[in-house]
Amino acid sequence: MRIGLIGTGRIGTFHAGVLSRHREVGSLVVADVDPARAAAVADRTGSTAAPSVHEIFSWGVDAVVIASATASHAELIGRAARAGLPVFCEKPIAVDLPRTLGALREVDSAGTLLQLGFMRRFDAGYTAARELVRSGRLGRLHTVRAITSDPAPPPAAYLPLSGGLYRDCLVHDFDILRWVTGREVVEVYATGSDAGGAMFREAGDVDTAAAVLTLDDGTLATATATRCNGAGYDVRMELAGELDQVAVGLDDRTPIGSTEPQGPPSADKPWTGFLERFAPAYEAELDVFLQVVRGEAENPCDGREALAALRIAEACELSRRERRPVRTAEIATD
């Protein structure tokens, strides 16, 4: 199989390594807006560097992996759809609903494949939690708590392009909440704080956010996120039912300590970032994508799944701005 990879930044470089080693990938072509960066990645992975993105669509690839800047995703998805090519794209499709819907219409019209990169669906801990919920082992689920904490803020120039903390960061929690519980979010109440660096206020963003989400069966969930967690990278989910409760992401590298005399000590080597924490999940999602392309598996996360998560993020942003509960039905997605 000949794969075209667009984007050779941090996540694109990781994907290049995975694809170049994969038994089903006979050749890999990489492209970037910075040809020198693409050439460097190609040299390290034994791949072929294309002079520009154009060659990805003209050199006869079988599928496309998009890991470029967020602003380019929708246009590239549309271009691949018009070329009849299956696509794996890092989230999001776009940071707004109009461009997201436009890209989905192109995919639907072409009848092509689009798989979105919500890697937590491929993490062993979240997979086990989903099975426990679906099996009834926890009993009636009444409370879910989701946490995403980055160890340090991104560069200031990234913030105005990110779509904001709800769309850029918490969207992962919104997706995995739906996937693990099998329920839909019907109402949100969200707030945020920009008390950190001035760059957040200048971008109209927040550095810390919290949301209360009501699911369609009455389960209550909270989702919190921050860009300023100096202890390390912390992504967890707690699920409490009438019979039992479990935690995802709680291990000897979780960057949290206990104040209890007999409590566990702080982690010696806390997680430093998403690539380290979720490396196996990133590999697994690409492996499944190649299976889907070969017709050996069902699409585990199509564009409509990404739209559902974005809809929750949009509702949270509206709730934050207007300081009121927002029904997700208020966010039109057609």
CSV table of C-alpha atoms in Angstrom, one decimal:
chain,number,residue,atom,x,y,z
A,1,MET,CA,0.0,0.0,0.0
A,2,ARG,CA,1.3,3.5,-0.9
A,3,ILE,CA,0.4,6.1,1.7
A,4,GLY,CA,0.6,9.9,1.4
A,5,LEU,CA,1.3,11.8,4.7
A,6,ILE,CA,0.6,15.5,4.8
A,7,GLY,CA,2.3,17.4,7.6
A,8,THR,CA,5.6,16.6,9.3
A,9,GLY,CA,5.3,18.5,12.5
A,10,ARG,CA,5.3,16.8,15.9
A,11,ILE,CA,2.4,14.4,15.3
A,12,GLY,CA,3.1,14.0,11.6
A,13,THR,CA,6.7,12.9,12.4
A,14,PHE,CA,5.4,10.3,14.8
A,15,HIS,CA,2.9,9.1,12.2
A,16,ALA,CA,5.7,8.9,9.6
A,17,GLY,CA,7.6,6.6,11.9
A,18,VAL,CA,4.7,4.3,12.5
A,19,LEU,CA,3.7,4.1,8.8
A,20,SER,CA,7.2,3.6,7.5
A,21,ARG,CA,7.5,0.5,9.8
A,22,HIS,CA,4.0,-0.9,9.1
A,23,ARG,CA,4.0,-4.2,7.3
A,24,GLU,CA,1.1,-3.1,5.0
A,25,VAL,CA,2.8,0.0,3.9
A,26,GLY,CA,5.0,-0.6,0.9
A,27,SER,CA,6.0,3.0,0.4
A,28,LEU,CA,5.3,6.3,2.2
A,29,VAL,CA,5.3,9.8,0.6
A,30,VAL,CA,5.5,12.8,2.9
A,31,ALA,CA,4.8,16.4,2.2
A,32,ASP,CA,4.8,19.6,4.2
A,33,VAL,CA,4.5,23.4,3.7
A,34,ASP,CA,8.2,23.4,4.7
A,35,PRO,CA,9.9,21.1,2.1
A,36,ALA,CA,13.1,20.9,4.1
A,37,ARG,CA,11.2,19.6,7.1
A,38,ALA,CA,9.5,16.9,5.0
A,39,ALA,CA,12.9,16.0,3.5
A,40,ALA,CA,14.4,15.6,7.0
A,41,VAL,CA,11.6,13.3,8.1
A,42,ALA,CA,11.8,11.3,4.9
A,43,ASP,CA,15.5,10.8,5.4
A,44,ARG,CA,14.9,9.5,9.0
A,45,THR,CA,12.1,7.2,8.0
A,46,GLY,CA,13.3,5.9,4.7
A,47,SER,CA,10.4,7.6,3.0
A,48,THR,CA,10.0,9.8,-0.1
A,49,ALA,CA,9.7,13.5,0.3
A,50,ALA,CA,7.3,15.2,-2.2
A,51,PRO,CA,8.2,18.8,-3.3
A,52,SER,CA,4.7,19.9,-2.3
A,53,VAL,CA,1.3,18.7,-1.2
A,54,HIS,CA,0.2,18.6,-4.8
A,55,GLU,CA,2.3,15.5,-5.5
A,56,ILE,CA,0.4,13.6,-2.7
A,57,PHE,CA,-2.6,13.6,-5.0
A,58,SER,CA,-0.8,13.1,-8.3
A,59,TRP,CA,1.7,10.3,-7.5
A,60,GLY,CA,-0.8,7.5,-7.2
A,61,VAL,CA,-1.2,7.0,-3.4
A,62,ASP,CA,-3.8,4.6,-2.1
A,63,ALA,CA,-4.8,6.6,1.0
A,64,VAL,CA,-3.9,9.9,2.7
A,65,VAL,CA,-3.0,10.7,6.3
A,66,ILE,CA,-3.5,14.4,7.2
A,67,ALA,CA,-1.4,15.8,10.1
A,68,SER,CA,-1.0,19.3,8.9
A,69,ALA,CA,-2.1,22.6,10.6
A,70,THR,CA,-5.7,22.6,11.7
A,71,ALA,CA,-6.7,25.4,9.3
A,72,SER,CA,-5.8,23.1,6.3
A,73,HIS,CA,-7.8,20.0,7.3
A,74,ALA,CA,-11.2,20.8,5.7
A,75,GLU,CA,-9.7,21.8,2.4
A,76,LEU,CA,-7.4,18.7,2.3
A,77,ILE,CA,-10.3,16.4,3.2
A,78,GLY,CA,-12.3,17.8,0.4
A,79,ARG,CA,-9.5,17.4,-2.0
A,80,ALA,CA,-8.9,13.8,-1.1
A,81,ALA,CA,-12.7,13.1,-1.4
A,82,ARG,CA,-12.7,14.6,-4.9
A,83,ALA,CA,-9.8,12.3,-5.7
A,84,GLY,CA,-11.6,9.3,-4.4
A,85,LEU,CA,-9.0,8.7,-1.7
A,86,PRO,CA,-9.7,7.3,1.9
A,87,VAL,CA,-8.5,9.7,4.5
A,88,PHE,CA,-7.2,9.6,8.1
A,89,CYS,CA,-7.2,13.1,9.6
A,90,GLU,CA,-6.1,14.3,12.9
A,91,LYS,CA,-8.8,16.1,14.8
A,92,PRO,CA,-10.5,18.5,14.2
A,93,ILE,CA,-12.0,18.6,10.7
A,94,ALA,CA,-12.2,22.4,11.4
A,95,VAL,CA,-12.6,24.6,14.4
A,96,ASP,CA,-16.0,25.8,13.3
A,97,LEU,CA,-19.2,24.2,12.2
A,98,PRO,CA,-19.6,25.6,8.6
A,99,ARG,CA,-16.2,24.3,7.4
A,100,THR,CA,-16.8,21.0,9.3
A,101,LEU,CA,-20.1,20.5,7.6
A,102,GLY,CA,-18.7,21.5,4.2
A,103,ALA,CA,-16.0,18.9,4.4
A,104,LEU,CA,-18.5,16.2,5.5
A,105,ARG,CA,-20.7,17.0,2.6
A,106,GLU,CA,-17.8,16.5,0.2
A,107,VAL,CA,-17.0,13.1,1.8
A,108,ASP,CA,-20.7,12.1,1.6
A,109,SER,CA,-21.0,13.2,-2.0
A,110,ALA,CA,-17.9,11.3,-3.0
A,111,GLY,CA,-18.8,8.2,-1.0
A,112,THR,CA,-15.2,8.1,0.4
A,113,LEU,CA,-13.8,7.1,3.8
A,114,LEU,CA,-12.9,9.6,6.5
A,115,GLN,CA,-11.5,8.4,9.9
A,116,LEU,CA,-10.8,11.0,12.6
A,117,GLY,CA,-7.9,10.8,15.0
A,118,PHE,CA,-9.5,10.6,18.4
A,119,MET,CA,-6.8,8.4,19.8
A,120,ARG,CA,-8.3,7.8,23.2
A,121,ARG,CA,-10.7,5.4,21.6
A,122,PHE,CA,-7.7,3.1,21.1
A,123,ASP,CA,-6.2,3.4,24.6
A,124,ALA,CA,-6.3,0.3,26.7
A,125,GLY,CA,-7.7,2.0,29.8
A,126,TYR,CA,-10.6,3.8,28.0
A,127,THR,CA,-11.4,0.5,26.1
A,128,ALA,CA,-11.6,-1.4,29.4
A,129,ALA,CA,-13.8,1.3,30.9
A,130,ARG,CA,-16.2,1.2,28.0
A,131,GLU,CA,-16.5,-2.6,28.4
A,132,LEU,CA,-17.2,-2.3,32.1
A,133,VAL,CA,-19.9,0.3,31.5
A,134,ARG,CA,-21.5,-1.6,28.7
A,135,SER,CA,-21.4,-4.9,30.7
A,136,GLY,CA,-23.3,-3.4,33.6
A,137,ARG,CA,-20.5,-4.2,36.0
A,138,LEU,CA,-20.6,-0.7,37.4
A,139,GLY,CA,-24.4,-0.7,37.8
A,140,ARG,CA,-26.3,2.4,36.8
A,141,LEU,CA,-23.8,5.0,35.9
A,142,HIS,CA,-24.5,8.2,37.8
A,143,THR,CA,-21.3,10.3,37.7
A,144,VAL,CA,-18.4,10.7,35.2
A,145,ARG,CA,-15.4,13.0,35.8
A,146,ALA,CA,-13.0,13.8,32.9
A,147,ILE,CA,-9.7,15.6,33.4
A,148,THR,CA,-7.2,16.9,30.8
A,149,SER,CA,-4.3,18.9,32.0
A,150,ASP,CA,-1.3,20.0,29.9
A,151,PRO,CA,2.0,20.6,31.6
A,152,ALA,CA,2.7,23.9,29.9
A,153,PRO,CA,0.8,26.3,27.5
A,154,PRO,CA,1.4,26.1,23.8
A,155,PRO,CA,3.2,28.9,21.9
A,156,ALA,CA,1.2,32.2,22.0
A,157,ALA,CA,1.0,32.2,18.2
A,158,TYR,CA,-1.0,28.9,18.3
A,159,LEU,CA,-3.8,30.1,20.5
A,160,PRO,CA,-5.7,32.3,18.0
A,161,LEU,CA,-5.6,29.3,15.5
A,162,SER,CA,-6.6,26.6,18.0
A,163,GLY,CA,-10.3,27.3,18.2
A,164,GLY,CA,-10.0,27.7,22.0
A,165,LEU,CA,-9.7,25.3,24.9
A,166,TYR,CA,-13.1,23.6,24.5
A,167,ARG,CA,-12.6,22.9,20.7
A,168,ASP,CA,-8.9,22.2,20.8
A,169,CYS,CA,-8.5,20.3,24.1
A,170,LEU,CA,-11.7,19.3,25.8
A,171,VAL,CA,-13.1,18.0,22.5
A,172,HIS,CA,-11.2,14.8,23.3
A,173,ASP,CA,-13.1,14.5,26.6
A,174,PHE,CA,-16.4,15.1,24.9
A,175,ASP,CA,-15.7,12.4,22.3
A,176,ILE,CA,-14.5,9.8,24.8
A,177,LEU,CA,-17.4,10.6,27.1
A,178,ARG,CA,-19.8,9.7,24.3
A,179,TRP,CA,-17.8,6.6,23.3
A,180,VAL,CA,-17.3,5.1,26.8
A,181,THR,CA,-20.9,5.7,28.0
A,182,GLY,CA,-22.8,5.3,24.8
A,183,ARG,CA,-24.9,8.3,25.7
A,184,GLU,CA,-25.4,11.7,24.2
A,185,VAL,CA,-24.9,15.1,25.9
A,186,VAL,CA,-28.1,17.1,26.0
A,187,GLU,CA,-27.1,20.1,28.1
A,188,VAL,CA,-23.9,21.9,29.2
A,189,TYR,CA,-23.0,24.6,31.6
A,190,ALA,CA,-19.5,25.8,31.1
A,191,THR,CA,-17.1,28.4,32.5
A,192,GLY,CA,-13.5,29.4,32.1
A,193,SER,CA,-10.7,31.4,33.6
A,194,ASP,CA,-8.1,33.5,31.8
A,195,ALA,CA,-6.2,34.4,35.0
A,196,GLY,CA,-2.9,32.9,33.6
A,197,GLY,CA,-0.7,34.5,31.0
A,198,ALA,CA,-1.8,37.6,29.1
A,199,MET,CA,-1.6,35.7,25.8
A,200,PHE,CA,-4.9,33.8,26.6
A,201,ARG,CA,-6.8,37.1,27.1
A,202,GLU,CA,-5.3,38.5,24.0
A,203,ALA,CA,-6.5,35.5,22.0
A,204,GLY,CA,-9.9,35.6,23.6
A,205,ASP,CA,-9.3,32.2,25.1
A,206,VAL,CA,-9.1,30.7,28.6
A,207,ASP,CA,-6.3,28.7,30.2
A,208,THR,CA,-8.5,26.7,32.5
A,209,ALA,CA,-12.1,25.5,31.9
A,210,ALA,CA,-14.8,23.4,33.5
A,211,ALA,CA,-18.1,22.1,32.2
A,212,VAL,CA,-21.0,20.3,33.8
A,213,LEU,CA,-22.7,18.0,31.2
A,214,THR,CA,-26.0,16.2,31.5
A,215,LEU,CA,-26.3,13.0,29.5
A,216,ASP,CA,-29.6,11.8,27.9
A,217,ASP,CA,-30.1,9.2,30.6
A,218,GLY,CA,-29.6,11.7,33.5
A,219,THR,CA,-26.0,10.8,34.2
A,220,LEU,CA,-24.0,13.8,35.3
A,221,ALA,CA,-20.5,14.5,34.0
A,222,THR,CA,-17.8,17.1,34.6
A,223,ALA,CA,-15.0,17.9,32.3
A,224,THR,CA,-12.1,20.1,33.3
A,225,ALA,CA,-9.0,21.2,31.4
A,226,THR,CA,-6.0,23.5,31.9
A,227,ARG,CA,-2.9,24.5,30.0
A,228,CYS,CA,-1.0,25.1,33.2
A,229,ASN,CA,-0.5,21.9,35.1
A,230,GLY,CA,3.2,22.1,36.1
A,231,ALA,CA,3.1,18.6,37.7
A,232,GLY,CA,2.9,16.9,34.3
A,233,TYR,CA,0.5,15.7,31.7
A,234,ASP,CA,-2.6,14.4,33.4
A,235,VAL,CA,-5.5,12.8,31.5
A,236,ARG,CA,-8.0,10.8,33.5
A,237,MET,CA,-11.6,9.7,33.6
A,238,GLU,CA,-13.5,8.5,36.7
A,239,LEU,CA,-16.7,6.5,36.3
A,240,ALA,CA,-19.0,6.0,39.3
A,241,GLY,CA,-21.9,3.6,39.3
A,242,GLU,CA,-24.3,2.2,41.9
A,243,LEU,CA,-22.2,-1.0,42.1
A,244,ASP,CA,-18.6,0.1,41.6
A,245,GLN,CA,-16.3,2.9,40.3
A,246,VAL,CA,-13.2,2.9,38.2
A,247,ALA,CA,-10.5,5.3,37.0
A,248,VAL,CA,-8.8,5.5,33.7
A,249,GLY,CA,-5.3,7.0,33.6
A,250,LEU,CA,-4.4,6.3,37.2
A,251,ASP,CA,-1.0,4.6,37.4
A,252,ASP,CA,2.5,5.2,38.7
A,253,ARG,CA,3.1,8.0,36.2
A,254,THR,CA,0.0,10.0,37.0
A,255,PRO,CA,1.3,13.4,38.1
A,256,ILE,CA,-0.6,13.6,41.4
A,257,GLY,CA,0.4,12.9,45.0
A,258,SER,CA,-1.6,12.1,48.1
A,259,THR,CA,-1.5,14.1,51.4
A,260,GLU,CA,-2.6,11.1,53.3
A,261,PRO,CA,0.0,9.4,55.6
A,262,GLN,CA,-0.5,6.1,53.9
A,263,GLY,CA,-1.2,7.5,50.5
A,264,PRO,CA,0.9,6.7,47.4
A,265,PRO,CA,3.9,9.0,46.7
A,266,SER,CA,4.1,11.4,43.8
A,267,ALA,CA,5.2,9.9,40.4
A,268,ASP,CA,9.0,9.7,39.9
A,269,LYS,CA,8.6,10.0,36.1
A,270,PRO,CA,5.3,11.8,35.4
A,271,TRP,CA,3.9,11.8,31.9
A,272,THR,CA,5.4,14.7,30.0
A,273,GLY,CA,2.9,15.0,27.1
A,274,PHE,CA,0.3,13.4,24.8
A,275,LEU,CA,2.7,11.6,22.5
A,276,GLU,CA,4.4,9.8,25.4
A,277,ARG,CA,1.1,9.0,27.2
A,278,PHE,CA,-0.8,7.9,24.1
A,279,ALA,CA,1.9,6.5,21.8
A,280,PRO,CA,0.4,3.0,21.7
A,281,ALA,CA,-3.1,4.4,21.0
A,282,TYR,CA,-1.7,6.5,18.1
A,283,GLU,CA,-0.1,3.4,16.6
A,284,ALA,CA,-3.3,1.4,17.0
A,285,GLU,CA,-5.6,4.0,15.3
A,286,LEU,CA,-3.3,4.0,12.2
A,287,ASP,CA,-3.3,0.2,12.1
A,288,VAL,CA,-7.1,0.2,12.2
A,289,PHE,CA,-7.2,2.8,9.5
A,290,LEU,CA,-5.2,0.6,7.2
A,291,GLN,CA,-7.5,-2.3,8.0
A,292,VAL,CA,-10.5,-0.1,7.1
A,293,VAL,CA,-8.9,0.9,3.8
A,294,ARG,CA,-8.4,-2.8,3.0
A,295,GLY,CA,-12.0,-3.5,3.9
A,296,GLU,CA,-11.1,-5.6,6.9
A,297,ALA,CA,-12.7,-3.4,9.6
A,298,GLU,CA,-15.5,-0.9,10.2
A,299,ASN,CA,-14.6,2.8,10.5
A,300,PRO,CA,-14.2,3.4,14.3
A,301,CYS,CA,-14.6,7.1,14.2
A,302,ASP,CA,-16.1,8.8,11.1
A,303,GLY,CA,-16.7,12.4,10.5
A,304,ARG,CA,-20.2,12.4,12.1
A,305,GLU,CA,-18.6,11.3,15.4
A,306,ALA,CA,-16.2,14.3,15.2
A,307,LEU,CA,-19.1,16.6,14.5
A,308,ALA,CA,-20.9,15.3,17.6
A,309,ALA,CA,-17.9,16.2,19.8
A,310,LEU,CA,-17.5,19.6,18.1
A,311,ARG,CA,-21.2,20.3,18.8
A,312,ILE,CA,-20.7,19.8,22.5
A,313,ALA,CA,-17.6,22.1,22.4
A,314,GLU,CA,-19.6,24.7,20.6
A,315,ALA,CA,-22.4,24.5,23.2
A,316,CYS,CA,-19.7,24.9,25.9
A,317,GLU,CA,-18.3,28.0,24.3
A,318,LEU,CA,-21.7,29.5,23.9
A,319,SER,CA,-22.4,28.7,27.6
A,320,ARG,CA,-19.2,30.4,28.7
A,321,ARG,CA,-19.9,33.5,26.7
A,322,GLU,CA,-23.5,33.9,27.7
A,323,ARG,CA,-23.1,32.5,31.3
A,324,ARG,CA,-26.1,30.1,31.0
A,325,PRO,CA,-27.0,26.5,30.5
A,326,VAL,CA,-27.1,25.5,26.8
A,327,ARG,CA,-29.0,22.6,25.3
A,328,THR,CA,-26.9,20.9,22.6
A,329,ALA,CA,-30.0,21.1,20.4
A,330,GLU,CA,-29.5,24.8,20.1
A,331,ILE,CA,-26.3,24.1,18.0
A,332,ALA,CA,-27.5,23.4,14.5
A,333,THR,CA,-25.6,20.8,12.6
A,334,ASP,CA,-27.4,20.5,9.3
